[in-house]
Short mmCIF file of C-alpha atoms in Angstrom, two decimals:
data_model
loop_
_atom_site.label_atom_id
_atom_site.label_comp_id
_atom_site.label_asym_id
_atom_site.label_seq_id
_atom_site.Cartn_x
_atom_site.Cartn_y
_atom_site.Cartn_z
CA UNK H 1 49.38 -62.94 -43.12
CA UNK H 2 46.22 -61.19 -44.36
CA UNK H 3 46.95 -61.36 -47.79
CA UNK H 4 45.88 -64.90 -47.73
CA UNK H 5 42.46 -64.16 -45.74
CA UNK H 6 41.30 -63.27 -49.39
CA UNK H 7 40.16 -65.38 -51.38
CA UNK H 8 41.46 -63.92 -54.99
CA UNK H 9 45.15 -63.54 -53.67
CA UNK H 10 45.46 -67.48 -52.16
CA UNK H 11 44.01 -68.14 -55.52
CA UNK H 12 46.73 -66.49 -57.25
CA UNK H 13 49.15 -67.88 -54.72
CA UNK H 14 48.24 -71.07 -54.91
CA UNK H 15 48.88 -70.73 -59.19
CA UNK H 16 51.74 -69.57 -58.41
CA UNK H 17 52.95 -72.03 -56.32
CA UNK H 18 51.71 -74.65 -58.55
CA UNK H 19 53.96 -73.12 -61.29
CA UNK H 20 57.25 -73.33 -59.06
CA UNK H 21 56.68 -77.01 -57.96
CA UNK H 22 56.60 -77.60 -61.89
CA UNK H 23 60.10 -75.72 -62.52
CA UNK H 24 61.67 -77.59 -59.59
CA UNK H 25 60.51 -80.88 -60.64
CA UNK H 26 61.65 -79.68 -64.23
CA UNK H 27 64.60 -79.22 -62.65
CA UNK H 28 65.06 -82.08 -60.80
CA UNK H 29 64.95 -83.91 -64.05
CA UNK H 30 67.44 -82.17 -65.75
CA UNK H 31 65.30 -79.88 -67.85
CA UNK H 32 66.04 -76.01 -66.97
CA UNK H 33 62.45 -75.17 -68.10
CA UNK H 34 60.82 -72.03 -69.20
CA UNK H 35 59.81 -70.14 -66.03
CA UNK H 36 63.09 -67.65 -66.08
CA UNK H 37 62.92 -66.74 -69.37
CA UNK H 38 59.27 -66.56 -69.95
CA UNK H 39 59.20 -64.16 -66.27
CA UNK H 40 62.12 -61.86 -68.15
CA UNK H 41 60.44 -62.09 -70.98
CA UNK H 42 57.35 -61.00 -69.57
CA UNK H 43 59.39 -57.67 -67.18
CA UNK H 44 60.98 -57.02 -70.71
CA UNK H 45 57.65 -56.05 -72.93
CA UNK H 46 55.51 -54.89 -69.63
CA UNK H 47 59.25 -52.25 -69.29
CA UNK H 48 57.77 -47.99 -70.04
CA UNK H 49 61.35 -47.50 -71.08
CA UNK H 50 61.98 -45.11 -73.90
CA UNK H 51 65.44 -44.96 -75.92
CA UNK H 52 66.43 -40.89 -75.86
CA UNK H 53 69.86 -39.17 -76.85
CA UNK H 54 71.11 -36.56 -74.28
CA UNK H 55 70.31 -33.55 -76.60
CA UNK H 56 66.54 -35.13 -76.89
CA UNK H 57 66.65 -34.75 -73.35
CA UNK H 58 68.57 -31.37 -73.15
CA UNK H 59 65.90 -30.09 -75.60
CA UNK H 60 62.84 -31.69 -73.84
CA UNK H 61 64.04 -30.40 -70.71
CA UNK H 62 64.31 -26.86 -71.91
CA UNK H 63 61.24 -26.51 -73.64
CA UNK H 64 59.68 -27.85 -70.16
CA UNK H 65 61.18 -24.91 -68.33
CA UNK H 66 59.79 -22.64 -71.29
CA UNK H 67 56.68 -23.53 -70.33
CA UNK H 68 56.74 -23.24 -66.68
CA UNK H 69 58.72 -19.28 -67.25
CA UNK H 70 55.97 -18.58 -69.17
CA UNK H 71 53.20 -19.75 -67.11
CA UNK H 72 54.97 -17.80 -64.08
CA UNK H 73 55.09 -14.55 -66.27
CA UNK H 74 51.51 -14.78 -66.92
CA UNK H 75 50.44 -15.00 -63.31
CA UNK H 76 52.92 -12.24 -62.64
CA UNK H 77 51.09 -10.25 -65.16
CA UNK H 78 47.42 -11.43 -63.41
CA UNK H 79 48.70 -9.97 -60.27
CA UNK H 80 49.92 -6.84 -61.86
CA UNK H 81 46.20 -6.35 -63.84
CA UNK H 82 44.73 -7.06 -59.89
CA UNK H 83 47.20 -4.57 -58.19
CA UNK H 84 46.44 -2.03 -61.18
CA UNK H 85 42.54 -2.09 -60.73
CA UNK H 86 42.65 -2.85 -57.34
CA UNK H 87 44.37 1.05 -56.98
CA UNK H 88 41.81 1.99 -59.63
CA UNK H 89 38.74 1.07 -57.34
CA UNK H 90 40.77 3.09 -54.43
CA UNK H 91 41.06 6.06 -56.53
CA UNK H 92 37.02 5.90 -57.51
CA UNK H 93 36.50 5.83 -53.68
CA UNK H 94 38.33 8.61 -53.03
CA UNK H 95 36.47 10.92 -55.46
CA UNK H 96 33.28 10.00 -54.56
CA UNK H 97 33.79 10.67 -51.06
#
């Protein structure tokens, strides 16, 4: 039970405990109250979901891999430019020598 040891979080508990003794007594009473709906309410507009159509999401996902074949050719082509001067430098050694 450590999260109680802190301060802050019986604080909070104790809020929110305070809040369901409320509903239940609401309850009790006959009265359905407002915690439900205001707690959906609240999961509804704090929600990161964003509408999208499958071909939104066809296209999205194709332009992603786009990117990343692109990105792969151009470290393909960094190796190739290291290889290429790499054999460059060995040649220069070789007529020095």
């Amino acid at each position: 039970m450590a999260y109680f040891d802190s301060s802050k979080n019986r604080a909070l508990w104790e809020i929110r405990l305070g809040q369901l003794r409320r509903e239940r007594e609401l309850r009790l009473q006959g009265d359905t109250g407002d915690a439900f709906k205001e707690e959906a309410d609240r999961e509804v507009s704090a929600g990161t979901r964003v509408r999208m159509t499958y071909q939104e999401l066809l296209r999205e996902e194709a332009m992603a891999s786009e990117k990343n074949r692109r990105e792969r050719g151009a470290s393909t082509m960094d190796r190739e430019m290291s290889r290429t001067e790499a054999y460059e430098r060995e040649g220069m050694r070789h007529d020095m020598g």
